[in-house]
Amino acid sequence: MLLVCAASFLGLSFFIALAIICRMIILVKHKEEYKPGKSGSVRVLVVAGSGGHTTEILRLMESLSPCYNPRHYVIAETDTMSKDKICCLEVSRKYKYAEQEYTIHKIPRSREVHQSWSSTLLTTLHSLLYSGPLVFTLKPDLILCNGPGTCVPLCISALLLGVLGIKRILIVYVESICRVEKLSLSGKILYYLSDYFLVQWPNLKEKYPRSIYLGRVV
Amino acid sequence: MCHESLQKDYMLLGVAAQPDTECFGIPLQIFRELGFEKLVLQIGRGLVRPEPCTFGDFTLEVFQYKDSIAEEIQRADLVISHAGSCLETLGAGKPLLVVVNDQLMDNHQLELARQLHRDGHLYYCTCKTLADTMKSMDLSALKPFLPGKTEEFAIFMDRIVGLEKVD
């Protein structure tokens, strides 16, 4: 059992490393060329975490034009509060704009707070089994996320679709406003995997030069 | 009975905070001296549960949880809290005093509270310095916390996805 885990871990790590390298090459060369909005609408996958994460991401979603449609929200199975907040926002959008569509999907959490690292690998792999097919089915043009653990398997799935030539998906990560000096764990991972990585404090821009600083956006 | 217990016991306080017997502990007298007429206490899952009461012109209200604390924040002239409620309170335009549990030094929410304190938006103290901070702070010196510029984000997104209008 241990050998199987170790082998899977090594295999997965190798594949991820390879994907990262390919991804970096693609990013550097072709990022500016991919403009899904040229068609007039952008299909978005929004990763909503719990509590503060959801509040922040919904504030960002509120600012986006009706061209960002349809919107597919993904929340963790164990998250009970985010669904209400999402529905509230979407109902108000329906009053403002015509023909808006949204869906809400649930996937298992990849990591609970204070969960041990050894079990995190298994739960992350478990989340990947759900997030992979979900991203493949939805084929969004853009993934927008801001830090909850659920975003890592979703972004890895998006990365895989891009690397395999199935669908190019822009990954936009906005680090939470609560992160002033250090990135979150999701942020540290997605700093290398995302197309656009936004931070909201100048200290982080200095430490992470690849990031984009627009000031406080939330 | 109520009057005696208030004088003798150290009351737990902290609107929208989880009171911790070791950290939070100052007499209600300080609130009276500073001119507050009412203290509203959210005790959450706290172990000590003071009884609501009134003495003289001062009232203590206590509740465990509310669906939305927004109304209480709107009514308050000062909010004392742990670091997690910064944005909600500052967004409502209310003066905020953040009390830090120094046993939780790796709490990432402290980063935000510290930065907002440096920027002059809130006061910040530990459990031990709470009483002194309350006496010395000047709420009118706090700078308003403006909402984030979501429109900058929208402009940025339109540009990177190719929705930006080109004149």
Short mmCIF file of N, CA and C in Angstrom, two decimals, chain B residues 47-154:
data_model
loop_
_atom_site.label_atom_id
_atom_site.label_comp_id
_atom_site.label_asym_id
_atom_site.label_seq_id
_atom_site.Cartn_x
_atom_site.Cartn_y
_atom_site.Cartn_z
N LEU B 47 -16.22 30.25 27.32
CA LEU B 47 -16.51 29.44 28.51
C LEU B 47 -17.23 30.23 29.59
N VAL B 48 -16.94 31.51 29.69
CA VAL B 48 -17.56 32.31 30.73
C VAL B 48 -18.74 33.07 30.14
N ARG B 49 -19.86 32.98 30.78
CA ARG B 49 -21.08 33.60 30.27
C ARG B 49 -21.63 34.59 31.28
N PRO B 50 -21.27 35.85 31.15
CA PRO B 50 -21.81 36.84 32.09
C PRO B 50 -23.31 37.03 31.87
N GLU B 51 -23.98 37.44 32.92
CA GLU B 51 -25.42 37.69 32.81
C GLU B 51 -25.64 39.12 32.35
N PRO B 52 -26.59 39.33 31.44
CA PRO B 52 -26.90 40.72 31.08
C PRO B 52 -27.46 41.47 32.29
N CYS B 53 -27.14 42.73 32.43
CA CYS B 53 -27.68 43.50 33.55
C CYS B 53 -27.50 44.99 33.31
N THR B 54 -28.06 45.76 34.19
CA THR B 54 -27.95 47.22 34.13
C THR B 54 -27.55 47.73 35.49
N PHE B 55 -26.63 48.65 35.55
CA PHE B 55 -26.38 49.34 36.81
C PHE B 55 -26.10 50.80 36.49
N GLY B 56 -26.83 51.63 37.18
CA GLY B 56 -26.77 53.08 36.93
C GLY B 56 -27.18 53.33 35.49
N ASP B 57 -26.36 54.06 34.77
CA ASP B 57 -26.70 54.36 33.39
C ASP B 57 -25.97 53.43 32.42
N PHE B 58 -25.44 52.35 32.92
CA PHE B 58 -24.67 51.43 32.09
C PHE B 58 -25.38 50.10 31.95
N THR B 59 -25.43 49.58 30.71
CA THR B 59 -26.11 48.30 30.43
C THR B 59 -25.15 47.32 29.81
N LEU B 60 -25.28 46.08 30.24
CA LEU B 60 -24.52 45.00 29.60
C LEU B 60 -25.50 44.07 28.90
N GLU B 61 -25.32 43.91 27.60
CA GLU B 61 -26.14 42.94 26.84
C GLU B 61 -25.25 41.81 26.40
N VAL B 62 -25.79 40.61 26.40
CA VAL B 62 -24.97 39.45 26.03
C VAL B 62 -25.71 38.59 25.03
N PHE B 63 -25.06 38.13 23.98
CA PHE B 63 -25.67 37.12 23.11
C PHE B 63 -24.59 36.16 22.63
N GLN B 64 -25.04 35.00 22.18
CA GLN B 64 -24.07 33.99 21.79
C GLN B 64 -23.71 34.13 20.30
N TYR B 65 -24.73 34.01 19.47
CA TYR B 65 -24.52 34.16 18.03
C TYR B 65 -25.67 34.92 17.42
N LYS B 66 -25.39 35.59 16.32
CA LYS B 66 -26.49 36.14 15.53
C LYS B 66 -26.21 35.79 14.08
N ASP B 67 -27.26 35.68 13.28
CA ASP B 67 -27.06 35.38 11.86
C ASP B 67 -26.18 36.42 11.20
N SER B 68 -26.49 37.66 11.51
CA SER B 68 -25.66 38.73 10.95
C SER B 68 -25.34 39.74 12.03
N ILE B 69 -24.05 39.97 12.19
CA ILE B 69 -23.63 40.89 13.24
C ILE B 69 -23.62 42.32 12.70
N ALA B 70 -23.99 42.46 11.44
CA ALA B 70 -23.93 43.78 10.78
C ALA B 70 -24.72 44.85 11.52
N GLU B 71 -25.92 44.47 12.00
CA GLU B 71 -26.76 45.45 12.71
C GLU B 71 -26.10 45.94 13.99
N GLU B 72 -25.49 45.01 14.72
CA GLU B 72 -24.82 45.38 15.96
C GLU B 72 -23.65 46.30 15.67
N ILE B 73 -22.93 45.99 14.59
CA ILE B 73 -21.79 46.83 14.22
C ILE B 73 -22.28 48.24 13.87
N GLN B 74 -23.40 48.32 13.15
CA GLN B 74 -23.95 49.63 12.78
C GLN B 74 -24.30 50.47 14.00
N ARG B 75 -24.78 49.82 15.05
CA ARG B 75 -25.22 50.55 16.24
C ARG B 75 -24.04 50.97 17.13
N ALA B 76 -22.89 50.32 16.94
CA ALA B 76 -21.78 50.54 17.88
C ALA B 76 -21.02 51.82 17.59
N ASP B 77 -20.46 52.41 18.66
CA ASP B 77 -19.53 53.54 18.49
C ASP B 77 -18.09 53.05 18.51
N LEU B 78 -17.90 51.85 19.04
CA LEU B 78 -16.56 51.23 19.06
C LEU B 78 -16.75 49.72 18.99
N VAL B 79 -15.96 49.08 18.16
CA VAL B 79 -15.98 47.62 18.10
C VAL B 79 -14.64 47.09 18.59
N ILE B 80 -14.71 46.16 19.51
CA ILE B 80 -13.48 45.51 20.00
C ILE B 80 -13.57 44.06 19.55
N SER B 81 -12.55 43.57 18.88
CA SER B 81 -12.70 42.26 18.25
C SER B 81 -11.36 41.57 18.07
N HIS B 82 -11.42 40.31 17.68
CA HIS B 82 -10.20 39.63 17.22
C HIS B 82 -9.98 40.02 15.76
N ALA B 83 -8.89 39.54 15.19
CA ALA B 83 -8.49 40.05 13.87
C ALA B 83 -9.41 39.64 12.74
N GLY B 84 -10.22 38.62 12.92
CA GLY B 84 -11.03 38.12 11.81
C GLY B 84 -12.13 39.05 11.32
N SER B 85 -12.53 40.02 12.12
CA SER B 85 -13.67 40.86 11.72
C SER B 85 -13.25 42.22 11.17
N CYS B 86 -11.96 42.37 10.88
CA CYS B 86 -11.45 43.68 10.43
C CYS B 86 -12.26 44.26 9.28
N LEU B 87 -12.36 43.50 8.21
CA LEU B 87 -12.91 44.08 6.98
C LEU B 87 -14.37 44.44 7.14
N GLU B 88 -15.13 43.58 7.81
CA GLU B 88 -16.56 43.86 7.99
C GLU B 88 -16.77 45.14 8.79
N THR B 89 -15.99 45.29 9.86
CA THR B 89 -16.14 46.46 10.72
C THR B 89 -15.66 47.73 10.02
N LEU B 90 -14.49 47.66 9.42
CA LEU B 90 -13.96 48.85 8.75
C LEU B 90 -14.83 49.23 7.56
N GLY B 91 -15.37 48.22 6.89
CA GLY B 91 -16.27 48.49 5.77
C GLY B 91 -17.52 49.24 6.20
N ALA B 92 -17.94 49.03 7.46
CA ALA B 92 -19.11 49.74 7.99
C ALA B 92 -18.73 51.12 8.52
N GLY B 93 -17.46 51.45 8.46
CA GLY B 93 -17.01 52.78 8.88
C GLY B 93 -16.95 52.97 10.38
N LYS B 94 -16.76 51.87 11.10
CA LYS B 94 -16.75 51.97 12.57
C LYS B 94 -15.34 51.87 13.13
N PRO B 95 -15.06 52.61 14.21
CA PRO B 95 -13.74 52.49 14.84
C PRO B 95 -13.55 51.08 15.40
N LEU B 96 -12.36 50.55 15.21
CA LEU B 96 -12.09 49.17 15.59
C LEU B 96 -10.82 49.06 16.43
N LEU B 97 -10.94 48.29 17.50
CA LEU B 97 -9.78 47.96 18.32
C LEU B 97 -9.61 46.45 18.25
N VAL B 98 -8.49 46.03 17.70
CA VAL B 98 -8.24 44.59 17.55
C VAL B 98 -7.40 44.10 18.72
N VAL B 99 -7.89 43.08 19.39
CA VAL B 99 -7.13 42.49 20.50
C VAL B 99 -6.55 41.18 20.00
N VAL B 100 -5.27 41.08 20.15
CA VAL B 100 -4.56 39.92 19.61
C VAL B 100 -4.27 38.92 20.71
N ASN B 101 -4.53 37.66 20.41
CA ASN B 101 -4.16 36.61 21.35
C ASN B 101 -2.71 36.26 21.05
N ASP B 102 -1.78 36.70 21.89
CA ASP B 102 -0.38 36.50 21.54
C ASP B 102 0.08 35.06 21.58
N GLN B 103 -0.83 34.15 21.93
CA GLN B 103 -0.46 32.74 21.83
C GLN B 103 -0.72 32.18 20.45
N LEU B 104 -1.35 32.99 19.58
CA LEU B 104 -1.63 32.51 18.23
C LEU B 104 -0.81 33.30 17.23
N MET B 105 0.47 33.35 17.40
CA MET B 105 1.31 34.23 16.59
C MET B 105 1.33 33.91 15.11
N ASP B 106 0.98 32.68 14.74
CA ASP B 106 1.06 32.37 13.31
C ASP B 106 -0.27 32.58 12.60
N ASN B 107 -1.22 33.20 13.28
CA ASN B 107 -2.51 33.46 12.67
C ASN B 107 -2.36 34.49 11.55
N HIS B 108 -2.69 34.09 10.32
CA HIS B 108 -2.42 35.00 9.20
C HIS B 108 -3.30 36.23 9.24
N GLN B 109 -4.40 36.17 9.98
CA GLN B 109 -5.24 37.36 10.05
C GLN B 109 -4.55 38.49 10.80
N LEU B 110 -3.56 38.14 11.62
CA LEU B 110 -2.80 39.17 12.32
C LEU B 110 -2.04 40.06 11.35
N GLU B 111 -1.60 39.47 10.25
CA GLU B 111 -0.86 40.25 9.25
C GLU B 111 -1.70 41.43 8.79
N LEU B 112 -2.97 41.14 8.51
CA LEU B 112 -3.86 42.19 8.03
C LEU B 112 -4.09 43.23 9.12
N ALA B 113 -4.35 42.76 10.32
CA ALA B 113 -4.61 43.71 11.42
C ALA B 113 -3.41 44.61 11.65
N ARG B 114 -2.22 44.02 11.60
CA ARG B 114 -0.99 44.81 11.81
C ARG B 114 -0.82 45.85 10.72
N GLN B 115 -1.06 45.46 9.47
CA GLN B 115 -0.90 46.39 8.35
C GLN B 115 -1.91 47.52 8.44
N LEU B 116 -3.16 47.17 8.76
CA LEU B 116 -4.19 48.20 8.86
C LEU B 116 -3.90 49.15 10.03
N HIS B 117 -3.27 48.63 11.06
CA HIS B 117 -2.87 49.49 12.18
C HIS B 117 -1.77 50.44 11.73
N ARG B 118 -0.81 49.91 11.00
CA ARG B 118 0.29 50.75 10.47
C ARG B 118 -0.26 51.84 9.56
N ASP B 119 -1.32 51.52 8.82
CA ASP B 119 -1.91 52.50 7.91
C ASP B 119 -2.88 53.43 8.62
N GLY B 120 -3.04 53.25 9.91
CA GLY B 120 -3.85 54.16 10.70
C GLY B 120 -5.35 53.91 10.66
N HIS B 121 -5.77 52.70 10.32
CA HIS B 121 -7.21 52.44 10.21
C HIS B 121 -7.82 51.83 11.46
N LEU B 122 -6.99 51.26 12.33
CA LEU B 122 -7.54 50.66 13.55
C LEU B 122 -6.49 50.69 14.65
N TYR B 123 -6.93 50.46 15.87
CA TYR B 123 -6.01 50.30 16.98
C TYR B 123 -5.82 48.81 17.25
N TYR B 124 -4.74 48.53 17.90
CA TYR B 124 -4.27 47.15 17.94
C TYR B 124 -3.57 46.96 19.28
N CYS B 125 -3.93 45.92 20.01
CA CYS B 125 -3.27 45.73 21.30
C CYS B 125 -3.29 44.26 21.67
N THR B 126 -2.60 43.91 22.73
CA THR B 126 -2.67 42.54 23.23
C THR B 126 -3.62 42.55 24.42
N CYS B 127 -3.88 41.38 24.93
CA CYS B 127 -4.78 41.25 26.07
C CYS B 127 -4.28 42.07 27.26
N LYS B 128 -2.96 42.05 27.46
CA LYS B 128 -2.40 42.74 28.63
C LYS B 128 -2.52 44.26 28.49
N THR B 129 -2.41 44.76 27.26
CA THR B 129 -2.39 46.21 27.09
C THR B 129 -3.77 46.78 26.76
N LEU B 130 -4.81 45.95 26.82
CA LEU B 130 -6.15 46.38 26.44
C LEU B 130 -6.61 47.59 27.23
N ALA B 131 -6.52 47.52 28.54
CA ALA B 131 -7.02 48.61 29.39
C ALA B 131 -6.30 49.92 29.08
N ASP B 132 -4.98 49.85 28.98
CA ASP B 132 -4.19 51.07 28.72
C ASP B 132 -4.51 51.64 27.34
N THR B 133 -4.66 50.75 26.37
CA THR B 133 -4.96 51.21 25.01
C THR B 133 -6.31 51.89 24.97
N MET B 134 -7.27 51.32 25.67
CA MET B 134 -8.60 51.91 25.68
C MET B 134 -8.59 53.30 26.27
N LYS B 135 -7.75 53.49 27.28
CA LYS B 135 -7.70 54.81 27.92
C LYS B 135 -6.97 55.82 27.05
N SER B 136 -5.98 55.37 26.29
CA SER B 136 -5.14 56.33 25.58
C SER B 136 -5.51 56.54 24.13
N MET B 137 -6.35 55.68 23.55
CA MET B 137 -6.60 55.80 22.11
C MET B 137 -7.49 56.99 21.77
N ASP B 138 -7.29 57.51 20.57
CA ASP B 138 -8.08 58.63 20.07
C ASP B 138 -8.80 58.16 18.82
N LEU B 139 -10.10 57.88 18.97
CA LEU B 139 -10.84 57.29 17.85
C LEU B 139 -10.95 58.25 16.67
N SER B 140 -10.92 59.55 16.94
CA SER B 140 -11.08 60.49 15.83
C SER B 140 -9.82 60.54 14.95
N ALA B 141 -8.72 59.99 15.47
CA ALA B 141 -7.48 59.99 14.68
C ALA B 141 -7.43 58.87 13.67
N LEU B 142 -8.39 57.97 13.72
CA LEU B 142 -8.37 56.83 12.78
C LEU B 142 -8.75 57.30 11.38
N LYS B 143 -8.06 56.74 10.41
CA LYS B 143 -8.34 57.13 9.01
C LYS B 143 -9.43 56.22 8.44
N PRO B 144 -10.32 56.79 7.60
CA PRO B 144 -11.37 55.94 7.02
C PRO B 144 -10.75 54.88 6.08
N PHE B 145 -11.38 53.73 6.09
CA PHE B 145 -10.92 52.61 5.27
C PHE B 145 -11.80 52.58 4.02
N LEU B 146 -11.22 52.98 2.90
CA LEU B 146 -12.03 53.07 1.69
C LEU B 146 -12.21 51.69 1.05
N PRO B 147 -13.31 51.48 0.35
CA PRO B 147 -13.51 50.17 -0.28
C PRO B 147 -12.45 49.93 -1.36
N GLY B 148 -12.19 48.68 -1.65
CA GLY B 148 -11.21 48.33 -2.67
C GLY B 148 -11.70 48.74 -4.05
N LYS B 149 -10.76 48.87 -4.98
CA LYS B 149 -11.14 49.36 -6.31
C LYS B 149 -11.47 48.20 -7.23
N THR B 150 -12.68 47.70 -7.09
CA THR B 150 -13.08 46.56 -7.92
C THR B 150 -13.12 46.95 -9.39
N GLU B 151 -13.35 48.23 -9.66
CA GLU B 151 -13.40 48.64 -11.08
C GLU B 151 -12.04 48.46 -11.76
N GLU B 152 -10.95 48.60 -10.99
CA GLU B 152 -9.61 48.37 -11.55
C GLU B 152 -9.46 46.92 -11.96
N PHE B 153 -10.03 46.05 -11.12
CA PHE B 153 -9.99 44.62 -11.42
C PHE B 153 -10.78 44.34 -12.68
N ALA B 154 -11.96 44.94 -12.81
CA ALA B 154 -12.81 44.71 -13.98
C ALA B 154 -12.10 45.17 -15.26
#
